[in-house]
Amino acid sequence: MDADLNDLRLFLAVARAGGFRDAARATGLSASGISEAMRRLEERLGLRLLNRTTRSVVPTEAGHALLARMEPALDEVQAALDAVHDAHSRPSGTLRLNVPLAASRLVLPAIVPRFLEAHPDITLEVTAEDRFVDVLAAGCDAGIRYEESLEQDMVAVPIGPRLQRMALAAAPAYLERHGHPAHPSELLQHACLAGRFAGGPVLQWDFERGGEKLAIKPRGPLIVRIGITADLLVDAALGGSGLVYLFEDWLRPHIDSGALLPVLEDWWPRFSGPYLYYPGRRLVPSPLRAFIDFIRSPG
């Protein structure tokens, strides 16, 4: 079947934007012009690619099948065009990152303002979620994850602090009422504020000291799904409801202010910092290349 490449690009824009108006804003074209291009494409293919309602525009089954084959190919074409740009030209375009919530709070704030200032023609789009995703299938250029979550076919570049710790803390009022645990095993008699990933078990609390390692399954009055509601764990701990176990950098401002007190600090486990990862089998788009160069540069 003969299909115009520009019409295929517009079909991809509509599918990603979820409608003609948003696709028009993204491409700088008119919504009516894009709608006409989609009608033309469907006529040439003899297939309905989009289901249209007054509220939404979504791909049909045939549209999804076309997207699955076409999207990686068009992204590769765009990456190839980016790769042949003059090495001294200013990078531009959109960089899409998929990151865990902890990275969006603890890693990116120290990087993003300086990167955007250095590259004013790049738009950074960040999606924060804690499940591991196929970055290409999610429409992203790269992701940030920790070493144990990386696939072997991914290129990994260190980003952010190279050593981190988990921390355990509680409000002074809670510790005055219930006492200070002297060993991780004593946490089984305390109110623990716990978290879990969607559909998963309650996350264990790991501790290590002098070669001894312990894993505690926390029990207590509050369990939240890891993500944005992790802030509720901190709020509950600040209110004296129990002990909270999170990234040290997440709890550090409250510990430094005295609102929370460190607990079993000599047992806090260390682990390696996160990595920026991206598929090694594809050309690197210029916005991603600029980001990689930026995080690799000293300072």
PDB file of C-alpha atoms in Angstrom:
ATOM      1  CA  MET A   1       0.000   0.000   0.000  1.00  0.00           C
ATOM      2  CA  ASP A   2       1.211   3.488  -0.853  1.00  0.00           C
ATOM      3  CA  ALA A   3       1.122   5.886   2.102  1.00  0.00           C
ATOM      4  CA  ASP A   4       2.622   9.340   2.459  1.00  0.00           C
ATOM      5  CA  LEU A   5       5.391   9.460   5.061  1.00  0.00           C
ATOM      6  CA  ASN A   6       4.188  12.825   6.368  1.00  0.00           C
ATOM      7  CA  ASP A   7       0.701  11.387   6.892  1.00  0.00           C
ATOM      8  CA  LEU A   8       2.227   8.508   8.838  1.00  0.00           C
ATOM      9  CA  ARG A   9       4.121  10.982  11.019  1.00  0.00           C
ATOM     10  CA  LEU A  10       0.893  12.858  11.682  1.00  0.00           C
ATOM     11  CA  PHE A  11      -0.851   9.597  12.584  1.00  0.00           C
ATOM     12  CA  LEU A  12       1.898   8.992  15.131  1.00  0.00           C
ATOM     13  CA  ALA A  13       1.475  12.533  16.496  1.00  0.00           C
ATOM     14  CA  VAL A  14      -2.299  12.057  16.882  1.00  0.00           C
ATOM     15  CA  ALA A  15      -1.851   8.695  18.618  1.00  0.00           C
ATOM     16  CA  ARG A  16       0.706  10.129  21.040  1.00  0.00           C
ATOM     17  CA  ALA A  17      -1.304  13.286  21.747  1.00  0.00           C
ATOM     18  CA  GLY A  18      -4.671  11.538  22.001  1.00  0.00           C
ATOM     19  CA  GLY A  19      -6.478  14.011  19.768  1.00  0.00           C
ATOM     20  CA  PHE A  20      -6.290  16.353  16.800  1.00  0.00           C
ATOM     21  CA  ARG A  21      -6.070  19.575  18.808  1.00  0.00           C
ATOM     22  CA  ASP A  22      -3.146  18.433  20.952  1.00  0.00           C
ATOM     23  CA  ALA A  23      -1.447  16.987  17.875  1.00  0.00           C
ATOM     24  CA  ALA A  24      -1.938  20.332  16.153  1.00  0.00           C
ATOM     25  CA  ARG A  25      -0.260  22.145  19.037  1.00  0.00           C
ATOM     26  CA  ALA A  26       2.609  19.664  18.979  1.00  0.00           C
ATOM     27  CA  THR A  27       3.176  19.911  15.218  1.00  0.00           C
ATOM     28  CA  GLY A  28       2.239  23.535  14.568  1.00  0.00           C
ATOM     29  CA  LEU A  29      -0.398  22.487  12.020  1.00  0.00           C
ATOM     30  CA  SER A  30      -4.150  22.974  12.061  1.00  0.00           C
ATOM     31  CA  ALA A  31      -6.449  20.390  13.619  1.00  0.00           C
ATOM     32  CA  SER A  32      -8.596  20.350  10.478  1.00  0.00           C
ATOM     33  CA  GLY A  33      -5.546  19.758   8.303  1.00  0.00           C
ATOM     34  CA  ILE A  34      -4.449  16.829  10.457  1.00  0.00           C
ATOM     35  CA  SER A  35      -7.971  15.391  10.411  1.00  0.00           C
ATOM     36  CA  GLU A  36      -7.989  15.566   6.616  1.00  0.00           C
ATOM     37  CA  ALA A  37      -4.577  13.866   6.481  1.00  0.00           C
ATOM     38  CA  MET A  38      -5.897  11.020   8.653  1.00  0.00           C
ATOM     39  CA  ARG A  39      -8.936  10.604   6.409  1.00  0.00           C
ATOM     40  CA  ARG A  40      -6.628  10.495   3.399  1.00  0.00           C
ATOM     41  CA  LEU A  41      -4.352   7.919   5.041  1.00  0.00           C
ATOM     42  CA  GLU A  42      -7.256   5.664   5.994  1.00  0.00           C
ATOM     43  CA  GLU A  43      -8.627   5.799   2.452  1.00  0.00           C
ATOM     44  CA  ARG A  44      -5.260   4.834   0.984  1.00  0.00           C
ATOM     45  CA  LEU A  45      -4.855   1.918   3.367  1.00  0.00           C
ATOM     46  CA  GLY A  46      -8.490   0.855   3.238  1.00  0.00           C
ATOM     47  CA  LEU A  47      -8.520   0.627   7.032  1.00  0.00           C
ATOM     48  CA  ARG A  48      -9.921   2.658   9.894  1.00  0.00           C
ATOM     49  CA  LEU A  49      -6.952   3.615  12.056  1.00  0.00           C
ATOM     50  CA  LEU A  50      -8.627   5.947  14.562  1.00  0.00           C
ATOM     51  CA  ASN A  51     -11.871   5.810  16.491  1.00  0.00           C
ATOM     52  CA  ARG A  52     -13.185   9.347  16.816  1.00  0.00           C
ATOM     53  CA  THR A  53     -15.643  10.615  19.441  1.00  0.00           C
ATOM     54  CA  THR A  54     -16.462  14.100  20.666  1.00  0.00           C
ATOM     55  CA  ARG A  55     -14.174  13.482  23.662  1.00  0.00           C
ATOM     56  CA  SER A  56     -11.275  11.448  22.371  1.00  0.00           C
ATOM     57  CA  VAL A  57      -9.416  10.036  19.406  1.00  0.00           C
ATOM     58  CA  VAL A  58      -7.890   6.595  19.980  1.00  0.00           C
ATOM     59  CA  PRO A  59      -6.273   4.049  17.653  1.00  0.00           C
ATOM     60  CA  THR A  60      -8.310   1.084  16.484  1.00  0.00           C
ATOM     61  CA  GLU A  61      -6.899  -2.436  16.676  1.00  0.00           C
ATOM     62  CA  ALA A  62      -5.465  -1.911  13.182  1.00  0.00           C
ATOM     63  CA  GLY A  63      -4.094   1.446  14.304  1.00  0.00           C
ATOM     64  CA  HIS A  64      -2.342  -0.119  17.287  1.00  0.00           C
ATOM     65  CA  ALA A  65      -0.848  -2.796  15.044  1.00  0.00           C
ATOM     66  CA  LEU A  66       0.467  -0.131  12.658  1.00  0.00           C
ATOM     67  CA  LEU A  67       1.895   1.895  15.545  1.00  0.00           C
ATOM     68  CA  ALA A  68       3.735  -1.111  16.952  1.00  0.00           C
ATOM     69  CA  ARG A  69       5.617  -1.564  13.668  1.00  0.00           C
ATOM     70  CA  MET A  70       5.887   2.045  12.583  1.00  0.00           C
ATOM     71  CA  GLU A  71       6.812   3.945  15.751  1.00  0.00           C
ATOM     72  CA  PRO A  72      10.267   2.378  16.295  1.00  0.00           C
ATOM     73  CA  ALA A  73      11.058   2.780  12.580  1.00  0.00           C
ATOM     74  CA  LEU A  74      10.121   6.476  12.487  1.00  0.00           C
ATOM     75  CA  ASP A  75      12.008   7.104  15.737  1.00  0.00           C
ATOM     76  CA  GLU A  76      15.048   5.459  14.161  1.00  0.00           C
ATOM     77  CA  VAL A  77      14.718   7.667  11.079  1.00  0.00           C
ATOM     78  CA  GLN A  78      14.525  10.756  13.300  1.00  0.00           C
ATOM     79  CA  ALA A  79      17.520   9.572  15.306  1.00  0.00           C
ATOM     80  CA  ALA A  80      19.479   9.043  12.093  1.00  0.00           C
ATOM     81  CA  LEU A  81      18.679  12.581  10.974  1.00  0.00           C
ATOM     82  CA  ASP A  82      19.736  13.920  14.354  1.00  0.00           C
ATOM     83  CA  ALA A  83      22.983  11.956  14.180  1.00  0.00           C
ATOM     84  CA  VAL A  84      24.069  13.603  10.923  1.00  0.00           C
ATOM     85  CA  HIS A  85      23.513  17.126  12.187  1.00  0.00           C
ATOM     86  CA  ASP A  86      26.610  19.251  12.408  1.00  0.00           C
ATOM     87  CA  ALA A  87      28.427  18.358  15.623  1.00  0.00           C
ATOM     88  CA  HIS A  88      28.588  22.043  16.508  1.00  0.00           C
ATOM     89  CA  SER A  89      24.885  22.770  15.972  1.00  0.00           C
ATOM     90  CA  ARG A  90      22.814  23.461  19.059  1.00  0.00           C
ATOM     91  CA  PRO A  91      20.782  20.369  20.142  1.00  0.00           C
ATOM     92  CA  SER A  92      17.028  20.845  20.024  1.00  0.00           C
ATOM     93  CA  GLY A  93      13.853  18.844  20.374  1.00  0.00           C
ATOM     94  CA  THR A  94      12.151  16.927  23.172  1.00  0.00           C
ATOM     95  CA  LEU A  95      13.858  14.551  25.579  1.00  0.00           C
ATOM     96  CA  ARG A  96      11.460  12.141  27.289  1.00  0.00           C
ATOM     97  CA  LEU A  97      12.638  10.440  30.493  1.00  0.00           C
ATOM     98  CA  ASN A  98      10.919   7.761  32.600  1.00  0.00           C
ATOM     99  CA  VAL A  99      12.197   7.874  36.191  1.00  0.00           C
ATOM    100  CA  PRO A 100      11.286   6.561  39.656  1.00  0.00           C
ATOM    101  CA  LEU A 101       9.771   9.053  42.060  1.00  0.00           C
ATOM    102  CA  ALA A 102      12.887   8.990  44.224  1.00  0.00           C
ATOM    103  CA  ALA A 103      15.016  10.121  41.270  1.00  0.00           C
ATOM    104  CA  SER A 104      12.582  12.925  40.455  1.00  0.00           C
ATOM    105  CA  ARG A 105      12.945  14.181  44.039  1.00  0.00           C
ATOM    106  CA  LEU A 106      16.541  13.370  44.897  1.00  0.00           C
ATOM    107  CA  VAL A 107      18.541  13.285  41.643  1.00  0.00           C
ATOM    108  CA  LEU A 108      16.979  15.458  38.949  1.00  0.00           C
ATOM    109  CA  PRO A 109      16.541  18.709  40.946  1.00  0.00           C
ATOM    110  CA  ALA A 110      20.325  19.164  41.033  1.00  0.00           C
ATOM    111  CA  ILE A 111      20.624  18.512  37.278  1.00  0.00           C
ATOM    112  CA  VAL A 112      17.543  19.794  35.448  1.00  0.00           C
ATOM    113  CA  PRO A 113      17.847  23.591  35.992  1.00  0.00           C
ATOM    114  CA  ARG A 114      21.482  23.647  34.865  1.00  0.00           C
ATOM    115  CA  PHE A 115      20.766  21.378  31.879  1.00  0.00           C
ATOM    116  CA  LEU A 116      17.834  23.504  30.691  1.00  0.00           C
ATOM    117  CA  GLU A 117      19.909  26.643  31.057  1.00  0.00           C
ATOM    118  CA  ALA A 118      22.717  25.077  29.000  1.00  0.00           C
ATOM    119  CA  HIS A 119      20.307  23.791  26.312  1.00  0.00           C
ATOM    120  CA  PRO A 120      17.454  26.285  25.855  1.00  0.00           C
ATOM    121  CA  ASP A 121      16.237  24.577  22.658  1.00  0.00           C
ATOM    122  CA  ILE A 122      15.551  21.262  24.414  1.00  0.00           C
ATOM    123  CA  THR A 123      12.238  20.490  26.102  1.00  0.00           C
ATOM    124  CA  LEU A 124      12.523  17.935  28.907  1.00  0.00           C
ATOM    125  CA  GLU A 125       9.457  15.749  29.544  1.00  0.00           C
ATOM    126  CA  VAL A 126       9.661  13.612  32.697  1.00  0.00           C
ATOM    127  CA  THR A 127       7.315  10.797  33.718  1.00  0.00           C
ATOM    128  CA  ALA A 128       7.772   9.602  37.307  1.00  0.00           C
ATOM    129  CA  GLU A 129       6.660   6.055  38.134  1.00  0.00           C
ATOM    130  CA  ASP A 130       8.210   3.217  40.088  1.00  0.00           C
ATOM    131  CA  ARG A 131       7.473   0.264  37.812  1.00  0.00           C
ATOM    132  CA  PHE A 132      10.181  -0.792  35.369  1.00  0.00           C
ATOM    133  CA  VAL A 133       9.080  -0.055  31.799  1.00  0.00           C
ATOM    134  CA  ASP A 134      10.253  -0.603  28.240  1.00  0.00           C
ATOM    135  CA  VAL A 135      11.297   2.978  27.528  1.00  0.00           C
ATOM    136  CA  LEU A 136      10.677   2.680  23.777  1.00  0.00           C
ATOM    137  CA  ALA A 137       7.215   1.173  24.218  1.00  0.00           C
ATOM    138  CA  ALA A 138       6.433   3.958  26.709  1.00  0.00           C
ATOM    139  CA  GLY A 139       7.414   6.586  24.133  1.00  0.00           C
ATOM    140  CA  CYS A 140      10.501   7.654  26.101  1.00  0.00           C
ATOM    141  CA  ASP A 141      14.115   8.109  25.041  1.00  0.00           C
ATOM    142  CA  ALA A 142      15.709   6.931  28.273  1.00  0.00           C
ATOM    143  CA  GLY A 143      14.991   6.074  31.883  1.00  0.00           C
ATOM    144  CA  ILE A 144      16.596   6.186  35.297  1.00  0.00           C
ATOM    145  CA  ARG A 145      16.742   3.062  37.435  1.00  0.00           C
ATOM    146  CA  TYR A 146      19.004   1.300  39.892  1.00  0.00           C
ATOM    147  CA  GLU A 147      21.491  -1.350  38.833  1.00  0.00           C
ATOM    148  CA  GLU A 148      19.430  -4.358  39.847  1.00  0.00           C
ATOM    149  CA  SER A 149      16.594  -3.267  37.519  1.00  0.00           C
ATOM    150  CA  LEU A 150      18.657  -2.821  34.337  1.00  0.00           C
ATOM    151  CA  GLU A 151      18.345  -5.130  31.351  1.00  0.00           C
ATOM    152  CA  GLN A 152      21.548  -6.459  29.805  1.00  0.00           C
ATOM    153  CA  ASP A 153      20.924  -4.860  26.397  1.00  0.00           C
ATOM    154  CA  MET A 154      20.751  -1.381  27.908  1.00  0.00           C
ATOM    155  CA  VAL A 155      23.527   1.199  27.947  1.00  0.00           C
ATOM    156  CA  ALA A 156      23.883   2.533  31.511  1.00  0.00           C
ATOM    157  CA  VAL A 157      25.436   5.865  32.459  1.00  0.00           C
ATOM    158  CA  PRO A 158      25.906   6.838  36.144  1.00  0.00           C
ATOM    159  CA  ILE A 159      23.741   9.764  37.220  1.00  0.00           C
ATOM    160  CA  GLY A 160      23.495  11.473  40.593  1.00  0.00           C
ATOM    161  CA  PRO A 161      25.211  10.362  43.828  1.00  0.00           C
ATOM    162  CA  ARG A 162      27.171   7.132  43.450  1.00  0.00           C
ATOM    163  CA  LEU A 163      26.475   5.954  46.988  1.00  0.00           C
ATOM    164  CA  GLN A 164      23.201   6.217  48.872  1.00  0.00           C
ATOM    165  CA  ARG A 165      21.732   4.905  52.102  1.00  0.00           C
ATOM    166  CA  MET A 166      18.333   3.888  53.357  1.00  0.00           C
ATOM    167  CA  ALA A 167      17.426   5.546  56.649  1.00  0.00           C
ATOM    168  CA  LEU A 168      15.150   4.766  59.580  1.00  0.00           C
ATOM    169  CA  ALA A 169      13.675   7.587  61.663  1.00  0.00           C
ATOM    170  CA  ALA A 170      10.848   8.527  63.979  1.00  0.00           C
ATOM    171  CA  ALA A 171       9.471  11.606  65.690  1.00  0.00           C
ATOM    172  CA  PRO A 172      10.824  12.409  69.175  1.00  0.00           C
ATOM    173  CA  ALA A 173       7.315  12.035  70.620  1.00  0.00           C
ATOM    174  CA  TYR A 174       6.993   8.484  69.279  1.00  0.00           C
ATOM    175  CA  LEU A 175      10.379   7.448  70.677  1.00  0.00           C
ATOM    176  CA  GLU A 176       9.557   8.993  74.056  1.00  0.00           C
ATOM    177  CA  ARG A 177       6.396   6.870  74.232  1.00  0.00           C
ATOM    178  CA  HIS A 178       7.769   3.615  72.830  1.00  0.00           C
ATOM    179  CA  GLY A 179      11.524   3.741  73.379  1.00  0.00           C
ATOM    180  CA  HIS A 180      14.501   3.551  71.021  1.00  0.00           C
ATOM    181  CA  PRO A 181      15.048   0.174  69.321  1.00  0.00           C
ATOM    182  CA  ALA A 182      18.561  -1.142  70.044  1.00  0.00           C
ATOM    183  CA  HIS A 183      18.499  -3.835  67.342  1.00  0.00           C
ATOM    184  CA  PRO A 184      16.536  -4.288  64.081  1.00  0.00           C
ATOM    185  CA  SER A 185      14.778  -7.351  65.538  1.00  0.00           C
ATOM    186  CA  GLU A 186      13.078  -5.074  68.073  1.00  0.00           C
ATOM    187  CA  LEU A 187      11.219  -3.345  65.210  1.00  0.00           C
ATOM    188  CA  LEU A 188       8.740  -6.232  65.280  1.00  0.00           C
ATOM    189  CA  GLN A 189       7.366  -4.677  68.498  1.00  0.00           C
ATOM    190  CA  HIS A 190       7.093  -1.189  66.974  1.00  0.00           C
ATOM    191  CA  ALA A 191       4.630   0.626  64.720  1.00  0.00           C
ATOM    192  CA  CYS A 192       6.220   0.536  61.256  1.00  0.00           C
ATOM    193  CA  LEU A 193       4.972   2.739  58.429  1.00  0.00           C
ATOM    194  CA  ALA A 194       5.342   0.552  55.345  1.00  0.00           C
ATOM    195  CA  GLY A 195       5.076   0.676  51.573  1.00  0.00           C
ATOM    196  CA  ARG A 196       4.437  -1.649  48.677  1.00  0.00           C
ATOM    197  CA  PHE A 197       4.528  -1.512  44.898  1.00  0.00           C
ATOM    198  CA  ALA A 198       1.248  -1.979  43.017  1.00  0.00           C
ATOM    199  CA  GLY A 199       0.117  -5.603  43.367  1.00  0.00           C
ATOM    200  CA  GLY A 200       3.214  -6.558  45.361  1.00  0.00           C
ATOM    201  CA  PRO A 201       3.948  -7.515  48.958  1.00  0.00           C
ATOM    202  CA  VAL A 202       4.934  -5.073  51.682  1.00  0.00           C
ATOM    203  CA  LEU A 203       8.547  -4.078  51.071  1.00  0.00           C
ATOM    204  CA  GLN A 204      11.028  -5.482  53.551  1.00  0.00           C
ATOM    205  CA  TRP A 205      13.400  -3.259  55.516  1.00  0.00           C
ATOM    206  CA  ASP A 206      17.051  -4.229  55.042  1.00  0.00           C
ATOM    207  CA  PHE A 207      19.772  -3.595  57.608  1.00  0.00           C
ATOM    208  CA  GLU A 208      23.500  -4.283  57.682  1.00  0.00           C
ATOM    209  CA  ARG A 209      26.310  -3.824  60.207  1.00  0.00           C
ATOM    210  CA  GLY A 210      29.761  -5.353  60.349  1.00  0.00           C
ATOM    211  CA  GLY A 211      28.917  -8.028  57.819  1.00  0.00           C
ATOM    212  CA  GLU A 212      25.653  -8.970  59.543  1.00  0.00           C
ATOM    213  CA  LYS A 213      22.560  -8.541  57.374  1.00  0.00           C
ATOM    214  CA  LEU A 214      18.936  -8.580  58.481  1.00  0.00           C
ATOM    215  CA  ALA A 215      15.643  -8.187  56.607  1.00  0.00           C
ATOM    216  CA  ILE A 216      12.567  -7.142  58.558  1.00  0.00           C
ATOM    217  CA  LYS A 217       8.989  -7.385  57.288  1.00  0.00           C
ATOM    218  CA  PRO A 218       7.457  -4.221  58.771  1.00  0.00           C
ATOM    219  CA  ARG A 219       4.079  -4.311  60.474  1.00  0.00           C
ATOM    220  CA  GLY A 220       2.088  -1.322  61.585  1.00  0.00           C
ATOM    221  CA  PRO A 221      -0.880   1.007  61.205  1.00  0.00           C
ATOM    222  CA  LEU A 222      -0.126   2.350  57.702  1.00  0.00           C
ATOM    223  CA  ILE A 223       0.767   0.843  54.307  1.00  0.00           C
ATOM    224  CA  VAL A 224       0.966   3.019  51.190  1.00  0.00           C
ATOM    225  CA  ARG A 225       1.617   2.305  47.556  1.00  0.00           C
ATOM    226  CA  ILE A 226       5.134   3.470  46.737  1.00  0.00           C
ATOM    227  CA  GLY A 227       5.039   6.601  44.621  1.00  0.00           C
ATOM    228  CA  ILE A 228       3.660  10.022  45.367  1.00  0.00           C
ATOM    229  CA  THR A 229       1.881   8.684  48.486  1.00  0.00           C
ATOM    230  CA  ALA A 230       5.284   7.947  50.029  1.00  0.00           C
ATOM    231  CA  ASP A 231       5.045  11.505  51.356  1.00  0.00           C
ATOM    232  CA  LEU A 232       2.198  10.266  53.537  1.00  0.00           C
ATOM    233  CA  LEU A 233       4.659   7.924  55.279  1.00  0.00           C
ATOM    234  CA  VAL A 234       6.828  10.907  56.153  1.00  0.00           C
ATOM    235  CA  ASP A 235       3.842  12.960  57.303  1.00  0.00           C
ATOM    236  CA  ALA A 236       2.645  10.105  59.512  1.00  0.00           C
ATOM    237  CA  ALA A 237       6.105   9.725  61.009  1.00  0.00           C
ATOM    238  CA  LEU A 238       6.293  13.461  61.673  1.00  0.00           C
ATOM    239  CA  GLY A 239       2.950  13.154  63.437  1.00  0.00           C
ATOM    240  CA  GLY A 240       4.286  10.445  65.749  1.00  0.00           C
ATOM    241  CA  SER A 241       2.480   7.467  64.193  1.00  0.00           C
ATOM    242  CA  GLY A 242       5.541   5.240  63.862  1.00  0.00           C
ATOM    243  CA  LEU A 243       8.911   4.598  62.232  1.00  0.00           C
ATOM    244  CA  VAL A 244       9.592   5.449  58.586  1.00  0.00           C
ATOM    245  CA  TYR A 245      12.197   3.778  56.322  1.00  0.00           C
ATOM    246  CA  LEU A 246      13.124   5.696  53.164  1.00  0.00           C
ATOM    247  CA  PHE A 247      16.070   7.102  51.234  1.00  0.00           C
ATOM    248  CA  GLU A 248      18.320   9.029  53.623  1.00  0.00           C
ATOM    249  CA  ASP A 249      18.248  12.100  51.350  1.00  0.00           C
ATOM    250  CA  TRP A 250      14.440  12.051  51.494  1.00  0.00           C
ATOM    251  CA  LEU A 251      14.427  12.121  55.292  1.00  0.00           C
ATOM    252  CA  ARG A 252      17.564  14.221  55.816  1.00  0.00           C
ATOM    253  CA  PRO A 253      15.840  17.670  55.936  1.00  0.00           C
ATOM    254  CA  HIS A 254      13.533  16.432  58.721  1.00  0.00           C
ATOM    255  CA  ILE A 255      16.424  14.794  60.596  1.00  0.00           C
ATOM    256  CA  ASP A 256      18.543  17.944  60.352  1.00  0.00           C
ATOM    257  CA  SER A 257      15.654  20.051  61.663  1.00  0.00           C
ATOM    258  CA  GLY A 258      15.077  17.682  64.588  1.00  0.00           C
ATOM    259  CA  ALA A 259      11.528  16.861  63.525  1.00  0.00           C
ATOM    260  CA  LEU A 260      12.674  13.255  63.077  1.00  0.00           C
ATOM    261  CA  LEU A 261      15.410  11.417  64.962  1.00  0.00           C
ATOM    262  CA  PRO A 262      17.651   8.798  63.339  1.00  0.00           C
ATOM    263  CA  VAL A 263      17.082   5.237  64.554  1.00  0.00           C
ATOM    264  CA  LEU A 264      19.636   2.385  64.301  1.00  0.00           C
ATOM    265  CA  GLU A 265      21.854   4.622  62.153  1.00  0.00           C
ATOM    266  CA  ASP A 266      24.817   2.242  62.317  1.00  0.00           C
ATOM    267  CA  TRP A 267      22.581  -0.373  60.616  1.00  0.00           C
ATOM    268  CA  TRP A 268      21.543   1.772  57.634  1.00  0.00           C
ATOM    269  CA  PRO A 269      22.426  -0.113  54.428  1.00  0.00           C
ATOM    270  CA  ARG A 270      24.389   1.465  51.577  1.00  0.00           C
ATOM    271  CA  PHE A 271      23.775   0.843  47.888  1.00  0.00           C
ATOM    272  CA  SER A 272      25.058   2.134  44.558  1.00  0.00           C
ATOM    273  CA  GLY A 273      23.398   5.166  42.990  1.00  0.00           C
ATOM    274  CA  PRO A 274      21.111   5.219  39.943  1.00  0.00           C
ATOM    275  CA  TYR A 275      21.880   5.008  36.229  1.00  0.00           C
ATOM    276  CA  LEU A 276      20.492   6.674  33.145  1.00  0.00           C
ATOM    277  CA  TYR A 277      19.715   3.822  30.740  1.00  0.00           C
ATOM    278  CA  TYR A 278      18.741   3.644  27.081  1.00  0.00           C
ATOM    279  CA  PRO A 279      18.644   0.944  24.359  1.00  0.00           C
ATOM    280  CA  GLY A 280      22.086   0.283  22.943  1.00  0.00           C
ATOM    281  CA  ARG A 281      20.804  -0.935  19.584  1.00  0.00           C
ATOM    282  CA  ARG A 282      19.523   2.421  18.343  1.00  0.00           C
ATOM    283  CA  LEU A 283      21.035   5.731  17.343  1.00  0.00           C
ATOM    284  CA  VAL A 284      21.051   8.300  20.111  1.00  0.00           C
ATOM    285  CA  PRO A 285      18.801  11.351  19.454  1.00  0.00           C
ATOM    286  CA  SER A 286      20.568  14.677  19.835  1.00  0.00           C
ATOM    287  CA  PRO A 287      18.634  15.801  22.994  1.00  0.00           C
ATOM    288  CA  LEU A 288      19.566  12.537  24.731  1.00  0.00           C
ATOM    289  CA  ARG A 289      23.168  12.815  23.563  1.00  0.00           C
ATOM    290  CA  ALA A 290      23.296  16.337  24.999  1.00  0.00           C
ATOM    291  CA  PHE A 291      21.904  15.068  28.321  1.00  0.00           C
ATOM    292  CA  ILE A 292      24.408  12.202  28.469  1.00  0.00           C
ATOM    293  CA  ASP A 293      27.298  14.568  27.759  1.00  0.00           C
ATOM    294  CA  PHE A 294      25.988  16.967  30.404  1.00  0.00           C
ATOM    295  CA  ILE A 295      25.779  14.403  33.236  1.00  0.00           C
ATOM    296  CA  ARG A 296      29.197  13.027  32.305  1.00  0.00           C
ATOM    297  CA  SER A 297      30.855  16.438  32.420  1.00  0.00           C
ATOM    298  CA  PRO A 298      32.553  17.431  35.694  1.00  0.00           C
ATOM    299  CA  GLY A 299      30.717  19.946  37.826  1.00  0.00           C
TER     300      GLY A 299
END
